mmCIF file of C-alpha atoms in Angstrom:
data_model
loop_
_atom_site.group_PDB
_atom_site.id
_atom_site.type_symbol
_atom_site.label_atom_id
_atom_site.label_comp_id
_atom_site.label_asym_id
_atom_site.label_seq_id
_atom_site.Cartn_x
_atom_site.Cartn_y
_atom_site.Cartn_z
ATOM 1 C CA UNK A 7 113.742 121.391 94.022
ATOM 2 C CA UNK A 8 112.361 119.583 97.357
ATOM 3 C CA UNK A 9 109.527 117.877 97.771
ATOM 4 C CA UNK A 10 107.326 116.369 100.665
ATOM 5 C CA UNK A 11 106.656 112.548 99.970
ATOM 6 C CA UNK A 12 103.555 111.634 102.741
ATOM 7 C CA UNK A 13 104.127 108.378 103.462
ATOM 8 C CA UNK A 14 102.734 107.565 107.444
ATOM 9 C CA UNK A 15 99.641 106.280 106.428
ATOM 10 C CA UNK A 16 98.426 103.237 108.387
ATOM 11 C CA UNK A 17 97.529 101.123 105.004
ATOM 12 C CA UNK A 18 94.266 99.588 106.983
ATOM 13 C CA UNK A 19 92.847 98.439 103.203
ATOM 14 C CA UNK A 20 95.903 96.859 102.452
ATOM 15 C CA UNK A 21 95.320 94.408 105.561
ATOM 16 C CA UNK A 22 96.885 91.627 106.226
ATOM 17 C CA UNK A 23 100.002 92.514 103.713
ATOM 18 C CA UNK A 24 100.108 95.590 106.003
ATOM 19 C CA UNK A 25 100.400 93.855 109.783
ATOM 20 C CA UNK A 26 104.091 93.410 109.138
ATOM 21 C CA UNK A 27 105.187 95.815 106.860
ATOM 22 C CA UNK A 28 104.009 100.077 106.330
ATOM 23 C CA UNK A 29 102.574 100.892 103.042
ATOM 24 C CA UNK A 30 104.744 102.812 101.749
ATOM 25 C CA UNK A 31 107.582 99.719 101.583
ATOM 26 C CA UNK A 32 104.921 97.242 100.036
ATOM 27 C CA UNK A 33 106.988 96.029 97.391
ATOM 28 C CA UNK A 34 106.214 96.297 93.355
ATOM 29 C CA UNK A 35 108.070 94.561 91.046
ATOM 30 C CA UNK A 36 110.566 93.482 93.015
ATOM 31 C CA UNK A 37 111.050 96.772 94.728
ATOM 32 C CA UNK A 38 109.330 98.605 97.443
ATOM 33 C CA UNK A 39 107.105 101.406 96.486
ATOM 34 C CA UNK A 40 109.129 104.082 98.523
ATOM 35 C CA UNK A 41 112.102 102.772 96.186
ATOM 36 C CA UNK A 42 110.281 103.832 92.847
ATOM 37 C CA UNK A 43 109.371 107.255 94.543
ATOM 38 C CA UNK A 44 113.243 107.452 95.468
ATOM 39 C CA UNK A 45 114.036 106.543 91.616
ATOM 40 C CA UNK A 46 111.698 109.114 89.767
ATOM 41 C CA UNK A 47 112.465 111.871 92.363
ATOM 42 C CA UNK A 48 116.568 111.337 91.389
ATOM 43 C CA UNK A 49 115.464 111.288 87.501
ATOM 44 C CA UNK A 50 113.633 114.644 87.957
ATOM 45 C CA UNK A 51 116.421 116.159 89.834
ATOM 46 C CA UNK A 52 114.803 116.665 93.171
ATOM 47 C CA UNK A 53 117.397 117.738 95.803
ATOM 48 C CA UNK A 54 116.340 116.409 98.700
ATOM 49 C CA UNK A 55 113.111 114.805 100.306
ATOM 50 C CA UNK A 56 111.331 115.144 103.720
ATOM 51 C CA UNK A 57 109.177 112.052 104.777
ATOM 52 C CA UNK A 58 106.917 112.105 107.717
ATOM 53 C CA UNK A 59 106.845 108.285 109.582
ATOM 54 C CA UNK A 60 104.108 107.061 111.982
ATOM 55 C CA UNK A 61 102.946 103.213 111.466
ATOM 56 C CA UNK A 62 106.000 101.090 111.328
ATOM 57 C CA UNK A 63 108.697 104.110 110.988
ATOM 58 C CA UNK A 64 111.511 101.991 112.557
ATOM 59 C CA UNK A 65 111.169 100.109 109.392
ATOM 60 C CA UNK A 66 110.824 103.091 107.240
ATOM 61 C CA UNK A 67 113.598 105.065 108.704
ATOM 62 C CA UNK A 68 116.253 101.674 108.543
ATOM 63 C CA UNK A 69 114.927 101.536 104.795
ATOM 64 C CA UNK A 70 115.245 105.445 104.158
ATOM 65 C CA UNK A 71 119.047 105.678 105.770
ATOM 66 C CA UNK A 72 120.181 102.214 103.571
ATOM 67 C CA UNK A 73 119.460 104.324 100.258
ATOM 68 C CA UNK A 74 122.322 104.821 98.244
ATOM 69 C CA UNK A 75 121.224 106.964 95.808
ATOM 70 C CA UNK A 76 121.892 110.784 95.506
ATOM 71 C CA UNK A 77 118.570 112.305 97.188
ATOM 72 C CA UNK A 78 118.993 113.656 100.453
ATOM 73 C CA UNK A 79 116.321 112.264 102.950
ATOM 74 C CA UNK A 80 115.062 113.741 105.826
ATOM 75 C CA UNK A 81 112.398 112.155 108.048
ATOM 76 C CA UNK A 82 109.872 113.689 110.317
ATOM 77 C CA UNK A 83 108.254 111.443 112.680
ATOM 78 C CA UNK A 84 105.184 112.139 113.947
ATOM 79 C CA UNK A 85 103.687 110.347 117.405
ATOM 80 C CA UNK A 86 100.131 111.287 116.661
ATOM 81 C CA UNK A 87 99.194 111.484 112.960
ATOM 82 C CA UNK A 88 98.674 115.164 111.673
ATOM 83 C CA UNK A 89 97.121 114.528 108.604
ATOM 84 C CA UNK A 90 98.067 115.530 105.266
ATOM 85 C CA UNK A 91 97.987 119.582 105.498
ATOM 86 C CA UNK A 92 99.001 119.264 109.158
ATOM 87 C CA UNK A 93 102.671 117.823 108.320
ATOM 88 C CA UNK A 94 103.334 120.361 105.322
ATOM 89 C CA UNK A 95 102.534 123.132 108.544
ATOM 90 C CA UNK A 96 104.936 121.357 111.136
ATOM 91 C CA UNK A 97 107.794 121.699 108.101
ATOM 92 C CA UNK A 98 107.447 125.134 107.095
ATOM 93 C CA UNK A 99 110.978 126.034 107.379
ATOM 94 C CA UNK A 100 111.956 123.005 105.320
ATOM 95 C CA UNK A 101 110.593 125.013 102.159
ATOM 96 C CA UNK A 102 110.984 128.810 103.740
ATOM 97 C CA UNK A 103 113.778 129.216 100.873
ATOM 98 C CA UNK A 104 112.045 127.427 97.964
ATOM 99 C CA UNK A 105 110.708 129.555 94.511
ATOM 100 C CA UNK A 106 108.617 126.486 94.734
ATOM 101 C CA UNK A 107 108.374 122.689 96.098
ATOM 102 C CA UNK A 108 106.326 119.138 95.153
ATOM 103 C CA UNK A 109 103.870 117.357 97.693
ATOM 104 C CA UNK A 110 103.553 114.079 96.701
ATOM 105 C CA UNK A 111 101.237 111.022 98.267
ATOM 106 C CA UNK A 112 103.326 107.875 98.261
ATOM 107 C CA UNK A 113 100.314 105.944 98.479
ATOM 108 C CA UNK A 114 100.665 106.250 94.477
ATOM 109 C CA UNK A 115 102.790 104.721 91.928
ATOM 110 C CA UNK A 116 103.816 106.164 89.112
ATOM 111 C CA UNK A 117 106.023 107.618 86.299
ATOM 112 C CA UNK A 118 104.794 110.975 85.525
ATOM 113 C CA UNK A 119 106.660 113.312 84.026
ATOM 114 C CA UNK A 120 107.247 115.835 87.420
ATOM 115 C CA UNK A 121 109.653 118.239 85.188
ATOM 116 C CA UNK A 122 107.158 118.714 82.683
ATOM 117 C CA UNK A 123 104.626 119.192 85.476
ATOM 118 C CA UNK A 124 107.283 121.891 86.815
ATOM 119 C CA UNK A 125 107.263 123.682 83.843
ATOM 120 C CA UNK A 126 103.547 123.801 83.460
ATOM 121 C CA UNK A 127 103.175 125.045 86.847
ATOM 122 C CA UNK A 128 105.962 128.280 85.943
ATOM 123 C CA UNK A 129 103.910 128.475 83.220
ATOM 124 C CA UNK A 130 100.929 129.495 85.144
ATOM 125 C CA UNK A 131 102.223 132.160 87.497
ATOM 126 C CA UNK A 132 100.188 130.985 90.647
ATOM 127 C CA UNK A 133 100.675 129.965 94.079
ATOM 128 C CA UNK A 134 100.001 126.136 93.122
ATOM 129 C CA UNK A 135 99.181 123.446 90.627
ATOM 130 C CA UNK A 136 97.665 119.911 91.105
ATOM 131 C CA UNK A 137 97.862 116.961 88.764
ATOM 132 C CA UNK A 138 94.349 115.681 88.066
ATOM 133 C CA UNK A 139 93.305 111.793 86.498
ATOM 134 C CA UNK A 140 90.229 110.795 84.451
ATOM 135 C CA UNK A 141 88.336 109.233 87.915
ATOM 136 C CA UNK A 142 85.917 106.308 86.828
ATOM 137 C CA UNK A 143 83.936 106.957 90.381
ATOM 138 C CA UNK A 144 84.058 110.749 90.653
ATOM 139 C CA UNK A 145 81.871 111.092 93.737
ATOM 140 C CA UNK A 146 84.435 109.318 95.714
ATOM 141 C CA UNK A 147 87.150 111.247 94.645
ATOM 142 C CA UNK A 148 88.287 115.524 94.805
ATOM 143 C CA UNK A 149 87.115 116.895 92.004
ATOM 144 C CA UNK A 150 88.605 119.972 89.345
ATOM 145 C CA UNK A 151 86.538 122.014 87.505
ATOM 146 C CA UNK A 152 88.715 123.622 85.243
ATOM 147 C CA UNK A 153 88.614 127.280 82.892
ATOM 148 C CA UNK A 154 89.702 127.648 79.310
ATOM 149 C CA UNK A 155 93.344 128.777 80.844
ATOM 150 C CA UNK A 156 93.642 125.085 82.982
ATOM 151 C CA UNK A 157 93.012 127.047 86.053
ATOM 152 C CA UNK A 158 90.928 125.040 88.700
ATOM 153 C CA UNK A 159 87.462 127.216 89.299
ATOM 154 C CA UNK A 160 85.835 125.075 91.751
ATOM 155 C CA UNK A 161 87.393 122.457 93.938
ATOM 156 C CA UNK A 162 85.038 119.995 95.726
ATOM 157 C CA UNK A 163 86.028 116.821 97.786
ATOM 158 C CA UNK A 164 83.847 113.912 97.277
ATOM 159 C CA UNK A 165 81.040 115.816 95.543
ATOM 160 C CA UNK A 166 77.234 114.187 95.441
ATOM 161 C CA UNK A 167 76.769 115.711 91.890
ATOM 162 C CA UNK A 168 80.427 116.246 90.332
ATOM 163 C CA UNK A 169 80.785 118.723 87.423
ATOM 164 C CA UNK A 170 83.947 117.015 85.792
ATOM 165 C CA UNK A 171 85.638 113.704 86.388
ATOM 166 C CA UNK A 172 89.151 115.406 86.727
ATOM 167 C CA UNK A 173 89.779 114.257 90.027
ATOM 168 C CA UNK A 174 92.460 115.162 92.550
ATOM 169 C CA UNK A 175 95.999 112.704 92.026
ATOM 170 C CA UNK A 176 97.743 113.716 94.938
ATOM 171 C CA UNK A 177 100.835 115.300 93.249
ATOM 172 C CA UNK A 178 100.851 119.414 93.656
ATOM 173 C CA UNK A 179 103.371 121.866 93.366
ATOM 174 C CA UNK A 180 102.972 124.646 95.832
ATOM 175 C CA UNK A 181 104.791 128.207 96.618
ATOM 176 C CA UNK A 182 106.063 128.380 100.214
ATOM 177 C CA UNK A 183 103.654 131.066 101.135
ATOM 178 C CA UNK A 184 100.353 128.282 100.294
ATOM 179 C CA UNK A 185 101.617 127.118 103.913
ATOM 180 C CA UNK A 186 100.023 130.066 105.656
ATOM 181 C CA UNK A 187 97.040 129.340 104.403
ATOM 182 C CA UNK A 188 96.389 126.248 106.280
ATOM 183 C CA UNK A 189 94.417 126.582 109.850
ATOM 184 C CA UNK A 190 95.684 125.563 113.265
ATOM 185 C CA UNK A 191 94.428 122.212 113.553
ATOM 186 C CA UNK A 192 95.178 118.966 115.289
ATOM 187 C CA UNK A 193 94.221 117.167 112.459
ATOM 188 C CA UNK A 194 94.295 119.223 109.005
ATOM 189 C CA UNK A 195 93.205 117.981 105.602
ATOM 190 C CA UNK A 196 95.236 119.253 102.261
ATOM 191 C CA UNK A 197 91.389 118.110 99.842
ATOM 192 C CA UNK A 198 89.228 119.086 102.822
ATOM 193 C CA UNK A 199 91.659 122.445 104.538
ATOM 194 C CA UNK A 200 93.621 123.665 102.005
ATOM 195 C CA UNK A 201 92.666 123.104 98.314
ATOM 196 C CA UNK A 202 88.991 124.628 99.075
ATOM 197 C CA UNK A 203 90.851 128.202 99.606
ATOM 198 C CA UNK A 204 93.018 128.082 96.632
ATOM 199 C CA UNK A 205 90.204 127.828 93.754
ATOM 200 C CA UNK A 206 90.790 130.608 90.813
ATOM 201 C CA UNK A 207 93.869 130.734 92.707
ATOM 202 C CA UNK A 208 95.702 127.130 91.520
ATOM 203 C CA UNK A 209 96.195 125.189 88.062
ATOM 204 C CA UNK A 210 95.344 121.710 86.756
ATOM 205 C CA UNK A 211 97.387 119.818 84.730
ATOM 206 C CA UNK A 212 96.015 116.250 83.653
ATOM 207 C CA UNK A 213 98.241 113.351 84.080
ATOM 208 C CA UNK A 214 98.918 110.834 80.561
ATOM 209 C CA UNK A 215 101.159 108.846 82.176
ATOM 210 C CA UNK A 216 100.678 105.979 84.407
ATOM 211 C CA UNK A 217 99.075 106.559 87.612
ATOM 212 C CA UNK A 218 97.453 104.253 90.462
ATOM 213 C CA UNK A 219 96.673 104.293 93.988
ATOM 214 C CA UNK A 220 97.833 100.936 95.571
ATOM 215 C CA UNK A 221 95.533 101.297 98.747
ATOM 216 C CA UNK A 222 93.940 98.178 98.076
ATOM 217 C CA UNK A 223 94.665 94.587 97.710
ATOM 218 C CA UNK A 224 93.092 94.796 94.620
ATOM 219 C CA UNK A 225 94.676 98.042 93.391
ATOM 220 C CA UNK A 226 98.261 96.507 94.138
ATOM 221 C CA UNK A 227 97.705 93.328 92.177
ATOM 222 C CA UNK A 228 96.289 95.602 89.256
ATOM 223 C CA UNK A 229 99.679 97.359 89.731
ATOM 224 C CA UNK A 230 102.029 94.395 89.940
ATOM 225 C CA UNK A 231 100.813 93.281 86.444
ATOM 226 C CA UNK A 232 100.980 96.623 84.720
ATOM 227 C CA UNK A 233 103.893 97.986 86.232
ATOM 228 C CA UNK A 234 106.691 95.861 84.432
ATOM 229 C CA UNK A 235 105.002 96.243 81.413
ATOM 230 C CA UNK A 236 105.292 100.297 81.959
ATOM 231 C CA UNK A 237 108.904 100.209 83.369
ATOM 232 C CA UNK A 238 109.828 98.381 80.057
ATOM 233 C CA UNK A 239 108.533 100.871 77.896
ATOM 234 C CA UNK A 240 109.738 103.845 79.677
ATOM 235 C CA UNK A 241 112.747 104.771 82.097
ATOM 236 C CA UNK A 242 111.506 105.641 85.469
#
């Protein structure tokens, strides 16, 4: 399998850890983040991995061609960001030959179980799946509502009034042909573009394993403490 890691964020909420460094190698526990993504990819038997660099991708790309493991990294740099959806459209042909393929945020951290998540999507027989969290703040979040068959009804990004507090994790697993679907756009959204056209069309499966975005300074410190407690428990 191959899977998109989106990594070119400019990590503005992670200021001033961020002047020097991109998000994506802000190091946890000794390692940087884009090192654990490396790790669970390999343990889930992902192929190979296409990254898209923007803020500091001199620093991403020296990091990304040091890796020793066996995942095969490619890197997509893009001068002007193209958002989320837009970069998944730009690399079309990098999944033309793909039963299916993961798109994964690397603004996370985590050790979630992507083979199981695999299976659940086969299991489904649609175009796409999304992992979902319990969200404490729902209104700031994209928010599931899901049937009796864990198929995702009603898809709203940031709603005023949310009907569930399954919300949105940023790990999907997507047919090749979920590509078309996104519009011609200089800047285009996978919550705000793409997942709006896929409801009663895409599953949710909801994520027990660990999970956290680090996008804050306060997030990241959360993450420092619990991580080695997690990577001692379980193998990531």
């Amino acid at each position: 399998m191959k899977a998109f890691l989106l990594a070119a964020g400019l990590g503005t909420r992670l200021r001033p850890l961020t002047n020097s460094i991109p998000k994506c190698l802000v190091p946890i526990a000794g390692k940087p983040l884009l090192q654990w993504w490396f790790e669970l990819l390999e343990l889930h038997h992902v192929d190979e991995v296409l990254i898209n660099l923007h803020y500091f991708s001199d620093r991403v790309r020296e990091f990304a061609e040091s890796y020793k493991g066996n995942l095969k990294i490619r890197l997509f740099h893009e001068e002007t960001l193209l958002g989320s959806a837009g970069t998944l459209a730009a690399n079309k042909e990098f999944v033309k030959d793909e039963k299916s393929f993961l798109i994964l945020y690397a603004d996370n951290l985590t050790n979630f179980n992507l083979s199981e998540f695999a299976k659940f999507h086969e299991s489904k027989n649609v175009p796409f799946s999304m992992a979902l969290f319990r969200a404490a703040n729902p209104t700031a979040c994209g928010i599931a509502e899901l049937n009796n068959e864990n198929i995702i009804v009603e898809f709203v990004e940031k709603p005023k009034e949310p009907k569930s507090d399954l919300a949105n994790a940023g790990i999907y697993i997507a047919a090749p042909e979920v590509l078309d679907l996104i519009p011609d756009l200089d800047l285009a959204d996978i919550g705000f573009h793409l997942l709006p056209q896929l409801q009663g069309k895409m599953a949710g499966m909801e994520i027990k394993d660990y999970l956290i975005d680090i996008g804050t300074l306060e997030s990241l410190a959360k993450a420092e403490k619990d991580w080695p407690v997690i990577i001692g428990k379980k193998k990531v």
